Structures are given as structure tokens and as C-alpha cells.
């Protein structure tokens, strides 16, 4: 037994295996196919002998304090022998090579002999890489052959000539401790220092897998002969040519300027290791440079030269180099893919039998390995491409190896040609890329946008075309105004060839003006009124508009002739309007410029009409609907809405306040039943959080996304949502709004889709050559959508618009690749252009503006998450962020002003002198050092500002917008203020008072905060108007007429249904609506919403009115008429658990008083629907809460709604004392229909359950919930009419355990872990920060304690024979089914 | 075996881009830039022509005389 240290190479393997001890990836294996009759016993003996001779094979490895050691101790082992088919043998080998071995205990090699035919034998040899490398394997194989031959010839085998493992270990030590070691290390560190990260075909890194995927291609004899010829002409070895070809393939497929390859080196010559079977293999790096567009021969020379120069230093371990370069533990790889070109046949003979060696496994692969083997049948070479399965699928690899074979041949045929010119495509691919995937020619009618308008006006002149804040217009009305204004503009000189600027607020006039300019034949240039004056001046000086259409307020100091819409001369001259040609410019839209100045893209009528036809075919609804335009007219995306208008749909030009607040926009969509919305993915995410897909809410039938990349979360959420058809539209402004389109339903992951009609897409490399499907390159667009160019910028136009073999192309600067299904994927930018929240920004433009400030010497701008950060090197003065912000705000649109400024001594550069953006530090300092807050409210509001803006802190006088706030963040801020302080402010409030100091002032003048009825004496609120006294005799008998309030609410709908089904009464419904028809529509909608029948509505009398108004908002006549009802079922109230009492008072308390007033006049019996929460005390409850219980107001739950109900009950009781017949119903939590499960998603309990599903966790506090189904509650109440004098607790005798609900959900496949209540609350709060749908649940957790463990007395309901079913079982399942179907609950196993 | 000493010398010269006289006079081919891959290439070529020789046999003494000795052995 010998104990030794490890060789340096073994050490490397040892360390690698320790990282994943259970990985079999270090097994290498091969088999030798022997042709001829083999004596198996002799072969086994030969193998045993050879193994005994190679002492390294007997090693096992242990870890000691001095590091790992190897113990050479032979142990008995045996050869596996079998008589099987070849396939069975190969299968056995595949499973054997995956065997786990323990380096300390197990034998680290295995042998097998398979007789697959009388004259064919396979000898399989597996060995852990720590024992032998390829050369070592070859030495052992040679020895086996030598011994077998001797035995077969009846001779004694010669003694082996192997050296000792100890000698190799010693030589290693000598090297490591000698002077050459340092010299060699310096060489490689120097070689590597300034290189970029290695490029790979996958484009990313991934952890090591435990197995390897392999794809194989053969190189025929003529090609391998050609390989040798090229080698000769390059004065290099053919292995070097092959290496160069591999580097070239990587270069062409990745576009990287420099390519790194890893080459294994044998290190046997000149070493004692020449004759020792052991592991000494090392790997060295070869860099090839393609910047001068070299030929294959030139690249080969680079490889050969490098290998020659570096040969002396090949012994330096690559593991050590990685440590020297500090790459250990980092994501960054040291080498690129491996080129293992060791194709040498052993050519061994076993007695007289020839043999061929075949590789089974070459060991683990970090990324990619090109293994080249000799096919040894004299027919050429075999390439086995091994890949990390975490990066490459078998299909990927098969495609790559096939392509490599083809490209290799093409390179070898023209070795002196620049490699950039070789064609990468396989034959069928060219057809795919040029024809099949660009088969977009469509014979749509050409024309102008004016033609479209004319046609639409002629077809549906009286349909509503436009709904804006300042008016509604039919097509005829719209066009009349358009023509009139066009006439005025034409008379003022506007015509074909001119540009007319529009500088208008967001009213119908803006759209009228837009079309008016088009009718004159001029092109319009939209300018946002929010632009700084300087920018508007720049646009004027660059575009030279003939006119600016504006208003008195906005048109003050412009240096161009203006037409003031609010000051138009009634008798202004109108001129005739010209005929317009489709190739005339339609508009001039400016986008950010990289050198500082924005540039205007010219869009033609032809291109826009083409887009119209495409959208009409694929996306625009065929039946008339309502569309919303939420984008600013200064963005080309505004045409999405305008095209719908031209297609005959009613366009709602949504105003600024509404379009900027997701919640308000959704209310608008719901109220007006909008069926088309076009938004950026950032905004779509906000809409989702604000409830876009909430059940019961109208969602647009069509949703278009555009402007920036859509993330996978948003994609999945939208594509799986029912009743909404979502599209992703991509296109630079230079190519007329949209050039590619995708229906989200057509792809599980984000894509930008396919070219639109008459457009074409090409993915090209730097040399404008076609890249194969799957390779990333620059997306270039061709066809009708491509603009004529930039206004006034011939050089820039020539740069971006190129004439190529594919036609006239626009180079987008976007990286993309084709998927196998012919859809394109967006991968990012080629250059520095940024997209922040959908806005296209060239950092160069902002940098140029910064540089005009004296305090700025150098500048760089980055986007971090959704926010711009400016890095500034001081110039003449010290830069002050506020001053810089002001400076930029005067020159750039608000979305381009960075909120955060970082001062640096110098800007970091790469070795080539370019700005190294990746090295810019993340900003840590607060953007400001303003006055600090002095009161509790100021502190809280400052924290809320900071949180919303993503800043560490905010001063009391800091301007929200100056710090980077934009309209979407304002909405978030307002929600935070409402939740924290209970105060509702509007966007206007924040614009007018954008600092904490001013906002706090504004909040103080509003309703009281904190406690829901702070400053109010609830007891004193219970004051019934003394005039309310019964005047007539109370009604008796079954009710013939009923006044129902709150019929459009959740319980109200069920009450209405029950009244119609159970009684013959006429039901008068008090509904907030403009008129009877609208009221009826609301009633129907409400019944529908809860899945209830709409029959018998002829017995319903809709009464438009308002509980919050005096006299219920009714005319005296109507009020008097209603006094004649027999019963008033007063269910109506404003149910909101977050509002303070003061805001709920009018509807809930005063409304109740008005109802009592009405009932008192006619003697109607009043049944009042309250809530069982009014009898729950916060400071202790008796075991049973009796129906006659009334708590002191200070004991009430701190909830404004409950307080309003308590006060109302007080009024009802006061009325009872005066003799009015009343009854009070106190339901507990009203759940959905007991059979259909249709319920109210606004319910606090269910939203908490939903939160538990979303988080995958629930608090372990258990608890119960008192749920009664709505249909049963309604039945109970109607059953109890017109009795009076009692209070009823409509609660369940057996509350539902929360654990029952959770277990039922677990049965359905949901994962719900149990955590402590504090942990759960913490997780909910954390998640609610990013998901507004959870914010509601979070608020409920904090403001409303879990259903208290109380028991409600049920004497009266039991006496009345009323029973409520237990919820568990069928009813619970119905609820869970319903919430699952409507999407309120996330699907099991998935996040919403 | 169809190899001759002159042919062997020519093969080495071609591999190392040297003149045959230089090859004959060299004291170590490794000093002239021969590497493992180069040696393997030569071995493969000579095996194709019938020599029964392996890398190991030639790697230890890389001179023309030593190699011809090994190659002519059969």
C-alpha cells in the first residue's frame, strides 16, 4: 500500500467533484470494438494484468488535514461478461457510465466484455477522470492488447514498462516549487487580462448538470482531405485549422469580436508522465480575433502562432489561473467552448484482430465541447458536440452540429475568403427566412388616411365617432369641423409639402386639428403641451412648420405663425382642399437622438393605411364597439386608437386625470364598457394590480401592448385570462407604429410575432448577412411600413436606412431571433438606447443636455429598473442635483429628466477607452438633503414619498416630480395616502401641492384621520327627527307592494329575486341612476352579475333616487307615491370598511332616517338590514350575544361602516319606541349562492383566503368564519316580512373552520404552508407592496380583526323556523369552484 | 512497411516546415516546434504506411536516427 499526494491535475478533479459529490459527470468511458474471434478468457486475463500494472487504477482518495491524498491499494474486482446484442451492450454502457462512485470507498473503474457476434467483441472501459486522462486510457488499452496478443500466441507477456505514479507526483511538485511556475502564471494572466467575457452559443451561463447531451455529425473523407490541404497552405496542423473553423462558427453565430476556445493539452512529451497511466491533462485558452475580418487561413495562423508561443507555458494549471484571475465563485467563465481534437485511432491489434476505439463519454461539460474523433474506417472524422443540458436541448445541439459540418465545408472550399462572407444557412432555411416567414404580401387598397375618413363618414355619418371631455361628435359632426378648420389652415398657407405643428391640450379639438391638417395635405407634428419651451422651439427650428395650431394659453412666445383655436375668426377665409397622394407625409414624429438632438421620422399615408388594413384584418372588432385612446398624441402609438375610430368604433379620448390613474381608468372602462385599450406593459401591470381582470368588472375585449418588452409574468396573466384578446405589437416609430404583431394566445412565452401585411423582417449580422433561425442578430425591417427617412438628416437617414439585397431596410438596433415556429423574439438592444416605462430614450441626448451645464465636465446616463440615473464628473463647479434637474427640465420632456444624480471623480472605461457602463456604481446616497419632518404626519408622509419613489429618504420640501415621480407613481402615492391616512386626495392635489409640507396642509383641511369617527359623538348621532312619528295605522297582511333599497348590491340582488319569487308584491327599487331606463338596466345587470334570473321584472318599478340626498333624491310626487308601500326593505347602504364614519353618514345614517320618514307617513313596516358586527364589542363579550344586545359606542369595532350601522340601528329603535313597526336583521358574513356559489369577491374574508393562496401560506391561528349564503339570507328575510318588533341574528349555528376551507383548497391541489400569524402578516405586507390586489387583504388584516370567537344568540330565527345550512361540503365546494372559475383564486400550483 | 529513411525525413521536414538537412541534424524535434499533436500526426501517417509504432515509442528521443531505429525495427 502506498500513500501519495495528488498530481495537480488530480487535485483539480477532486475539487470539482467535491462541489457535487453525487454527480457522475466525471466518469469517462470508451469501448474497443474488436473484429474477429476473441478468446474471452484470455481477454479477461489481459485486462486484469494491465489493470494490475497500472498502479494509478488502484487508488482511492481521502481527505486529510493536509488536503486530499491517494491510497494505492489493489482490491479484488472482476470483469463483467455478457453475450448480448449490440444495442443491449450500448444501453448497459450508458447506464454504467452514469454510476455514482465514492472516491473514498468504491472502485473507480469498471470493465466489461460483450460478445455481440461470433466475430465482434466490445471491450468497455469506464474510469473516473481522477485516475486517467485520455492518454492514460490509451496506455492501458495498448497494454491490454499487448498482453492479449502474447497470451493468444502462447507467449509470456513482457514486463510492463510503465513508470511510477510517485515520479509524476514528484515532477509536479518540482514544477510548482520551481521558477518556471511563476513565469508561466504571469504569461497566462497577462494573456487573459484585458479580454472580454467568453461568448457562447447559449448566450448565458447555467450550473453544471449531472449529465451531458450529445449530437453527432460525420465529416466525410473528401472534406477531411480538404482540411489537410488547407493546413498545408496555412503551414499549420490540420487540428489547428479545425480549431479555427470552430472559432469561426462561434464568431458568426454570436457576433462576438473575439472568441475564446479551450484546448486540452497532453503534457506527456518531455515528462516522466510519458509512460505512466495517470491524469495530467491540462486545458489552455486560445483567443482568436475577428475584428479585421480574417479568412480561415488567417484565423488558423492566429491559432498556430499562439500555440507555438505558449507551448512552454502549457503546464500551468487552469484551476490555478482561475484563482489568479479571481474568477472562482463568480458567474464569469474563464474559457469558451472546448475543442477536443484528439482523433487518433489507437490502431491496436488483439493477436491478429484489428480494432476500433469508440468514445462513450468524455466527462462533464460546463457549456459546450466540440469533440473530434477519427472514424477509423478511413472515411473521415466524427464530431460529437457535447452540451450542458441546462443550456442546450438535444434539438439545439443537433442543429448546431449539422450546421457546423456544412459551414466547415464551405470555409474549407474558400479558405482565403473573409469568414464574414461565408453563408451560414442550411438549404431549407433560406427559403424559410426569405419567403415562408415573410410571406406577407397583401393586395389591400392603397389610399390616404383622408380617404379612410371620407369612407367612414359616408358609411356611418351619424354614429358617435369621438367622445372627449369637451364634447361628443358623430362622424358627420367631426368631419364638418375638420373640413372647416382645414379650410382655414389652407387659406393660411398650409398644403402639400408643409408641416403643421399641433400644440394643443387633450381635447376633441386636438383630434379635429389633426385630421384638419391631413385634409390640407400637410403633415402634422404633434407637440406635447408639457414640453419645455426650449424643446418646442427646437422642434420649430428643425421642422419649420408653416403653422402652429394652438391656443392662446399655449401659443405665447412661438417663433412660427400660429392659428389659435380659441380665437378663430368666425369669418376667416377658407380655401379649397387638395387631392392627396398616398406617398405624401402624414406626420412627423420626433424621437430621442443619440448625439443630443431629437430627430423626426416621416410617416406616409400609404404606410398608415397599410397598418389600418392589417389591424382591421387581425385585431379590430368587426362589430361596432367603444375604444379608448389613452396615449398622448405626440406618440405614434396614438394611431392605434385613431385607426379604430376610422374603422367605425366610438373613440373615447380619455382625459389626463383618468388615463394616468389605473384605478380611474378601469372605472372608466367598466362604466363605458370600453372594448379596446392600448397600453405599455408597464401600465398593463399596473392595471392588473388595480383589478383589470377582477370578476364582475367589464374588461376590454381587445388589449394591445406595445412600446417596450412584455415580461413573462404579464404575458401569462393576460393570455390565460378569459374574455380578453391580448396582442403584442412591436415597431419603431420609423416604421409606422407597428411592424410585427403577435396574439398572446399563440405563444406561451413573450414574442413580438410576425411581420404585418406587406412588411418583412430579417435578422442580420453586422455584415448584413442572414443569420439562421435561433441565432441572435439585429432586426431589420422592410416593406411598406418603412419610413422615407428622417426630416432634414440625410447622413443619419443613410446610416439607419440601407439598400440591400433584401430591399430597403430600416436597421432597428434591436436584437432579435427567429423561433422555430416563425415568430420573432425580442432580446434587447444592440446599442445603448433605453426604454424606460415605454419611452424611447437615447442616453446620449440626456448626456448632451447635461454637458451644457457648467457644473458638468463628463456625463453618463443609465437606466436602473424603471428609473434614470445620471453620473456626473464635475466641471467648473460642484454639481447640485436640484439645479441639474431644473436645467434638464427646461430642455427635455419630463420622462427624460433623471431623478437621481451621482457624482464621480471619473467615468470608468474599458481597456479600449470606451465608457464601461457595467462598472458604474449603483447610487446609494439620497437624492436630496432637504428639511427633515417635524411632526408624526410629516414623518409618515415623507416615508410614503420615499417608498413610492424608491429613494432612501425624502425631505419635507422636496418636489415629488423633481425626485422622479411620474403620473403612475402619483396614483400609487394616492393609494398609500388613502390607506395610511384615510384621506382621499386627487392627482390635481399632488400636482398643486407636490411637497410633503404642502400636501400635509391640504390633508389637514380634509376629513379627520386615524380613528374612523374621530371627533364624533356617536351616541349623539342617534337622533331621530322628532317629526318622524307614525301617522297611519300600520299595514298588515301579506305585502302587496315593497320598497327595496340597495337592490343593485350583492345581497340586494338576492332580496329582489326572492321578493319576486316568493311574493306577489310589486317591488319598487330605489336605484342611483339618471332615469328609469338606466335604473332598470342597473337592476338587470346586477341580477346577471350574480347569476340570478331576470324574470318577472314587470313587477319591478325602478325608482331613480339617492339615499344620501334629502327626500331620497326623489321628487315630492315620487316620495309621496312611495309612502303607500306596505313594506320598506331597507337594505341600501354604502358598504366600505375603510372609509371614515363621516363619509358614510349621508348614505347610511341620513338615508335610514329618510326611509323611516317615508315609512312613518304611510304606515309601512320597515325591515332594516344591519350587520351582526354591531353587537360585537372590542372590550369583552358575554358567551352569547343576545338579539336584544346593544353595545356602548366606545366598544364598537373601529370601523366606520359598522359605526354607521350602529347609529342607524339606533334610529330604527328610536322609531320603534315611537310606535313604528320595524324589524332588524343582522346577517353575519354573507357568502355566495348556496348552490351556484356565485358570490361577492369584495368580501374581506375571501380576499384574505385569496391572499393565502397567492402567498402559498396561511397563519396558523385557525379561527372560524360565520358565513351565511346570500340566497338563504334573502329567503329568511322575505319569509319574515311583514312581521315586526324583533331583531334577528341571521348567522350560522356552526361557523366554518378556516382550516376546513384551507384543507379543501389543499385537496384541490393548492399548496398552503402554515406559518405564524406574525410571519404571515409580514409576508402579506411585503407582497402587498408589489401587488395591489393583495393590498386590500393587507388592509383588512390590519383594520379588521379576525372574526371574534363569539356566539350569536339565535332565539328569534329559530322560533321563526329559519335554518342555515352548514357551509362545509357542497356549499363550500360551490364557493371554491366559483372563485376558481372566475379567476379570483389563482389556479392550483400556479401564481396568478 | 513502405517507409524509407528519406521518406521519414521528408515527412518530418514537411511537418516542421524545415529543410531535410536541418531535420537530419536536429538534436530534438521538440525544440524545432514539434508538439504532441504534430507527433501524433506523423505517427498516424506512418501507421497508414504499415509501420507498427506508437506515440510513446517516438516521444522519448526525438531525433531522426532514433526514430529510424524504432521504425525500421520490424
XYZ file of N, CA and C in Angstrom, chain A residues 296-437:
426
model
N -10.196 32.075 -43.140
C -9.944 30.873 -42.342
C -8.450 30.660 -42.158
N -7.694 30.914 -43.211
C -6.240 30.735 -43.129
C -5.655 31.699 -42.097
N -6.137 32.925 -42.110
C -5.622 33.909 -41.155
C -5.958 33.511 -39.724
N -7.145 33.000 -39.524
C -7.519 32.579 -38.166
C -6.664 31.383 -37.744
N -6.433 30.485 -38.697
C -5.588 29.332 -38.403
C -4.197 29.789 -37.975
N -3.687 30.781 -38.661
C -2.369 31.308 -38.303
C -2.389 31.877 -36.890
N -3.471 32.561 -36.537
C -3.579 33.082 -35.165
C -3.479 31.927 -34.158
N -4.208 30.860 -34.449
C -4.217 29.712 -33.535
C -2.837 29.088 -33.448
N -2.249 28.838 -34.595
C -0.948 28.166 -34.631
C 0.121 29.006 -33.943
N 0.102 30.294 -34.204
C 1.087 31.187 -33.601
C 0.945 31.200 -32.085
N -0.284 31.296 -31.646
C -0.492 31.314 -30.196
C -0.033 30.018 -29.551
N -0.344 28.891 -30.181
C 0.053 27.614 -29.590
C 1.572 27.499 -29.553
N 2.217 27.988 -30.578
C 3.669 27.922 -30.609
C 4.270 28.776 -29.501
N 3.759 29.995 -29.385
C 4.316 30.914 -28.384
C 4.063 30.437 -26.969
N 2.923 29.784 -26.781
C 2.522 29.471 -25.421
C 2.944 28.088 -24.960
N 3.457 27.294 -25.914
C 3.706 25.892 -25.611
C 4.534 25.684 -24.351
N 5.522 26.512 -24.141
C 6.395 26.344 -22.982
C 5.636 26.524 -21.674
N 4.507 27.217 -21.767
C 3.797 27.553 -20.542
C 2.556 26.689 -20.310
N 2.433 25.614 -21.101
C 1.207 24.837 -21.044
C 0.992 24.084 -19.744
N 2.036 24.015 -18.961
C 1.900 23.223 -17.746
C 1.121 23.922 -16.638
N 0.972 25.230 -16.753
C 0.324 25.999 -15.683
C -1.139 25.621 -15.582
N -1.556 25.183 -14.378
C -2.915 24.654 -14.219
C -3.958 25.729 -14.461
N -5.026 25.354 -15.187
C -6.073 26.334 -15.452
C -6.874 26.637 -14.187
N -6.934 25.635 -13.255
C -7.631 25.901 -11.986
C -6.911 27.009 -11.224
N -5.574 26.992 -11.322
C -4.797 27.999 -10.634
C -4.999 29.364 -11.301
N -5.068 29.345 -12.627
C -5.273 30.579 -13.368
C -6.601 31.223 -12.976
N -7.599 30.375 -12.812
C -8.911 30.900 -12.416
C -8.802 31.592 -11.056
N -8.042 30.984 -10.152
C -7.861 31.621 -8.843
C -7.078 32.925 -9.005
N -6.031 32.911 -9.834
C -5.228 34.115 -10.033
C -6.082 35.263 -10.565
N -7.023 34.946 -11.434
C -7.847 35.987 -12.034
C -9.077 36.299 -11.196
N -9.150 35.701 -10.037
C -10.265 35.955 -9.125
C -11.626 35.660 -9.752
N -11.690 34.538 -10.469
C -12.952 34.167 -11.079
C -13.678 33.089 -10.307
N -13.018 32.554 -9.255
C -13.635 31.474 -8.500
C -14.893 32.002 -7.816
N -15.969 31.248 -7.920
C -17.203 31.661 -7.261
C -17.954 32.745 -8.009
N -17.433 33.209 -9.111
C -18.197 34.220 -9.858
C -18.887 33.544 -11.030
N -19.842 34.244 -11.596
C -20.570 33.697 -12.728
C -19.718 33.633 -13.981
N -18.731 34.469 -14.029
C -17.958 34.632 -15.234
C -17.118 33.394 -15.499
N -17.218 32.915 -16.739
C -16.411 31.755 -17.083
C -15.017 32.187 -17.495
N -14.094 31.232 -17.402
C -12.733 31.532 -17.817
C -12.574 31.295 -19.310
N -13.054 30.128 -19.732
C -12.865 29.747 -21.128
C -14.175 29.711 -21.867
N -14.067 29.725 -23.176
C -15.221 29.461 -24.019
C -15.385 27.968 -24.203
N -16.083 27.569 -25.244
C -16.291 26.147 -25.505
C -14.975 25.403 -25.735
N -14.974 24.080 -25.474
C -13.763 23.275 -25.658
C -13.674 22.729 -27.060
N -12.454 22.654 -27.528
C -12.197 21.986 -28.794
C -11.296 20.790 -28.478
N -11.914 19.602 -28.357
C -11.132 18.398 -28.020
C -10.846 17.633 -29.291
N -9.735 17.973 -29.895
C -9.432 17.325 -31.177
C -8.346 16.294 -30.933
N -8.783 15.091 -30.591
C -7.843 14.004 -30.330
C -8.281 12.784 -31.116
N -8.278 12.903 -32.393
C -8.935 11.876 -33.212
C -8.029 10.743 -33.623
N -7.181 10.333 -32.782
C -6.199 9.362 -33.238
C -6.566 7.957 -32.824
N -6.659 7.142 -33.818
C -7.012 5.757 -33.583
C -5.847 5.049 -32.898
N -6.163 4.253 -31.941
C -5.072 3.518 -31.318
C -4.493 2.499 -32.284
N -5.371 2.017 -33.153
C -4.957 1.009 -34.124
C -4.430 -0.257 -33.464
N -5.022 -0.596 -32.369
C -4.498 -1.760 -31.632
C -4.915 -3.069 -32.273
N -4.059 -4.019 -32.131
C -4.362 -5.371 -32.618
C -4.374 -6.324 -31.437
N -5.403 -7.097 -31.391
C -5.511 -8.135 -30.358
C -5.241 -9.446 -31.060
N -4.033 -9.947 -30.882
C -3.500 -11.018 -31.719
C -3.598 -10.478 -33.146
N -4.296 -11.152 -34.022
C -4.331 -10.616 -35.385
C -5.603 -9.819 -35.637
N -6.390 -9.637 -34.605
C -7.682 -8.967 -34.795
C -7.547 -7.455 -34.696
N -8.013 -6.765 -35.735
C -7.944 -5.306 -35.677
C -9.049 -4.767 -34.749
N -8.886 -3.507 -34.388
C -9.906 -2.942 -33.500
C -10.096 -1.462 -33.783
N -11.202 -0.970 -33.307
C -11.545 0.447 -33.445
C -11.980 0.941 -32.072
N -11.562 2.137 -31.719
C -11.985 2.646 -30.410
C -13.141 3.637 -30.593
N -14.108 3.564 -29.686
C -15.263 4.462 -29.741
C -15.459 5.116 -28.377
N -15.648 6.422 -28.397
C -15.836 7.129 -27.133
C -17.269 7.008 -26.637
N -17.429 6.818 -25.365
C -18.778 6.796 -24.775
C -19.055 8.102 -24.046
N -18.077 8.497 -23.233
C -18.271 9.764 -22.526
C -16.932 10.424 -22.317
N -16.895 11.714 -22.577
C -15.648 12.442 -22.399
C -15.638 13.205 -21.087
N -16.651 13.028 -20.266
C -16.678 13.737 -18.985
C -17.566 14.965 -19.035
N -17.553 15.704 -17.952
C -18.554 16.756 -17.818
C -18.254 17.946 -18.709
N -19.304 18.673 -18.970
C -19.188 19.820 -19.869
C -19.863 21.025 -19.223
N -19.112 22.075 -19.050
C -19.667 23.279 -18.428
C -20.621 24.004 -19.369
N -20.253 24.057 -20.623
C -21.085 24.755 -21.603
C -21.176 23.876 -22.851
N -20.108 23.848 -23.638
C -20.140 23.157 -24.926
C -18.769 22.571 -25.189
N -18.727 21.373 -25.784
C -17.436 20.791 -26.173
C -17.560 20.210 -27.570
N -16.647 20.634 -28.449
C -16.561 20.020 -29.778
C -15.534 18.900 -29.665
N -15.983 17.651 -29.673
C -15.056 16.517 -29.615
C -14.908 15.963 -31.024
N -13.668 15.807 -31.455
C -13.462 15.298 -32.806
C -12.741 13.962 -32.721
N -13.325 12.953 -33.338
C -12.738 11.613 -33.305
C -12.505 11.121 -34.722
N -11.506 10.262 -34.811
C -11.230 9.627 -36.092
C -12.242 8.513 -36.277
N -12.907 8.493 -37.431
C -13.855 7.403 -37.632
C -13.163 6.085 -37.880
N -11.889 6.184 -38.146
C -11.023 4.991 -38.188
C -11.488 3.930 -39.161
N -12.437 4.272 -40.017
C -12.700 3.326 -41.087
C -12.126 3.933 -42.347
N -11.259 4.890 -42.105
C -10.622 5.575 -43.229
C -11.564 6.530 -43.927
N -12.705 6.715 -43.368
C -13.720 7.515 -44.048
C -13.840 8.936 -43.548
N -13.058 9.323 -42.623
C -13.155 10.727 -42.204
C -13.228 10.889 -40.696
N -13.826 11.976 -40.261
C -13.862 12.331 -38.854
C -15.291 12.358 -38.334
N -15.400 12.189 -37.047
C -16.714 12.313 -36.404
C -16.652 13.451 -35.403
N -17.685 14.307 -35.443
C -17.769 15.394 -34.462
C -18.869 15.045 -33.471
N -18.505 14.972 -32.217
C -19.507 14.754 -31.171
C -19.593 16.058 -30.400
N -20.737 16.736 -30.544
C -20.918 18.006 -29.855
C -21.611 17.721 -28.531
N -20.891 17.968 -27.447
C -21.449 17.730 -26.121
C -21.891 19.050 -25.515
N -23.052 19.056 -24.894
C -23.535 20.299 -24.298
C -24.096 20.088 -22.905
N -24.087 21.152 -22.139
C -24.700 21.158 -20.810
C -26.218 21.194 -21.013
N -26.929 20.172 -20.533
C -28.382 20.145 -20.797
C -29.136 21.307 -20.185
N -28.502 22.010 -19.233
C -29.156 23.201 -18.704
C -29.112 24.369 -19.685
N -28.316 24.228 -20.745
C -28.191 25.302 -21.715
C -28.673 24.923 -23.112
N -28.583 23.646 -23.441
C -28.905 23.215 -24.798
C -29.822 22.012 -24.770
N -30.817 22.051 -25.640
C -31.661 20.872 -25.781
C -31.029 19.973 -26.834
N -31.418 18.705 -26.863
C -30.882 17.833 -27.913
C -31.149 18.382 -29.314
N -32.297 19.018 -29.499
C -32.597 19.582 -30.821
C -31.635 20.718 -31.166
N -31.357 21.594 -30.174
C -30.395 22.680 -30.372
C -29.075 22.146 -30.874
N -28.559 21.142 -30.120
C -27.230 20.630 -30.423
C -27.207 19.968 -31.797
N -28.269 19.233 -32.091
C -28.311 18.561 -33.392
C -28.253 19.609 -34.502
N -28.980 20.699 -34.317
C -28.972 21.762 -35.331
C -27.578 22.364 -35.447
N -26.943 22.607 -34.320
C -25.606 23.215 -34.357
C -24.587 22.313 -35.024
N -24.601 21.034 -34.669
C -23.549 20.174 -35.217
C -23.758 19.964 -36.722
N -25.039 19.923 -37.104
C -25.304 19.774 -38.548
C -24.827 21.028 -39.280
N -25.142 22.161 -38.723
C -24.753 23.416 -39.356
C -23.229 23.562 -39.379
N -22.594 23.173 -38.285
C -21.138 23.293 -38.251
C -20.504 22.485 -39.373
N -21.016 21.276 -39.579
C -20.469 20.442 -40.650
C -20.563 21.122 -42.011
N -21.718 21.747 -42.247
C -21.923 22.422 -43.531
C -21.019 23.649 -43.652
N -20.941 24.426 -42.577
C -20.123 25.645 -42.581
C -18.644 25.301 -42.722
N -18.222 24.224 -42.076
C -16.823 23.794 -42.180
C -16.475 23.548 -43.637
N -17.347 22.826 -44.327
C -17.097 22.524 -45.737
C -16.991 23.810 -46.551
N -17.926 24.730 -46.298
C -17.918 25.995 -47.051
C -16.654 26.803 -46.778
N -16.208 26.786 -45.506
C -14.979 27.519 -45.161
C -13.774 26.900 -45.856
N -13.727 25.570 -45.862
C -12.573 24.886 -46.445
C -12.512 25.077 -47.949
N -13.661 25.269 -48.557
C -13.650 25.431 -50.016
C -13.106 26.790 -50.417
N -13.245 27.778 -49.552
C -12.725 29.119 -49.854
C -11.973 29.657 -48.644
N -10.834 29.042 -48.357
C -10.137 29.371 -47.113
C -9.532 30.770 -47.072
N -9.428 31.424 -48.246
C -8.820 32.756 -48.241
C -9.877 33.844 -48.184
N -11.132 33.446 -48.200
C -12.210 34.445 -48.205
C -12.447 34.934 -46.773
N -12.751 36.222 -46.602
C -13.081 36.682 -45.240
C -14.224 35.842 -44.683
N -14.063 35.381 -43.466
C -15.048 34.433 -42.922
C -16.422 35.067 -42.755
N -16.471 36.403 -42.726
C -17.758 37.070 -42.613
C -18.650 36.833 -43.813
N -18.058 36.359 -44.910
C -18.854 36.195 -46.123
C -19.395 34.798 -46.301
N -19.019 33.879 -45.436
C -19.499 32.514 -45.672
C -20.958 32.397 -45.252
N -21.715 31.650 -46.013
C -23.148 31.507 -45.771
C -23.386 30.518 -44.630
N -24.182 30.908 -43.679
C -24.440 30.040 -42.527
C -25.681 29.181 -42.686
N -26.442 29.460 -43.713
C -27.747 28.823 -43.773
C -27.707 27.439 -44.398
N -28.535 26.555 -43.850
C -28.780 25.273 -44.494
C -29.777 25.537 -45.611
N -29.836 24.658 -46.574
C -30.610 24.942 -47.779
C -32.063 25.299 -47.520
N -32.721 24.546 -46.672
C -34.143 24.830 -46.481
C -34.365 26.120 -45.711
N -33.354 26.588 -45.008
C -33.538 27.776 -44.173
C -33.692 29.047 -44.993
N -32.996 29.103 -46.076
C -33.046 30.316 -46.887
C -34.484 30.570 -47.329
N -35.128 29.496 -47.738
C -36.498 29.634 -48.208
C -37.409 30.099 -47.071
N -37.154 29.534 -45.903
C -37.946 29.885 -44.717
C -37.807 31.376 -44.418
N -36.562 31.834 -44.387
C -36.299 33.200 -43.951
C -36.716 34.231 -44.982
N -36.540 33.883 -46.233
C -36.833 34.877 -47.263
C -38.282 34.828 -47.715
N -38.844 33.641 -47.693
C -40.169 33.519 -48.285
C -41.244 33.115 -47.295
N -41.097 31.942 -46.745
C -42.202 31.427 -45.924
C -42.539 32.354 -44.758
N -41.515 32.794 -44.020
C -41.803 33.617 -42.855
C -42.030 35.077 -43.211
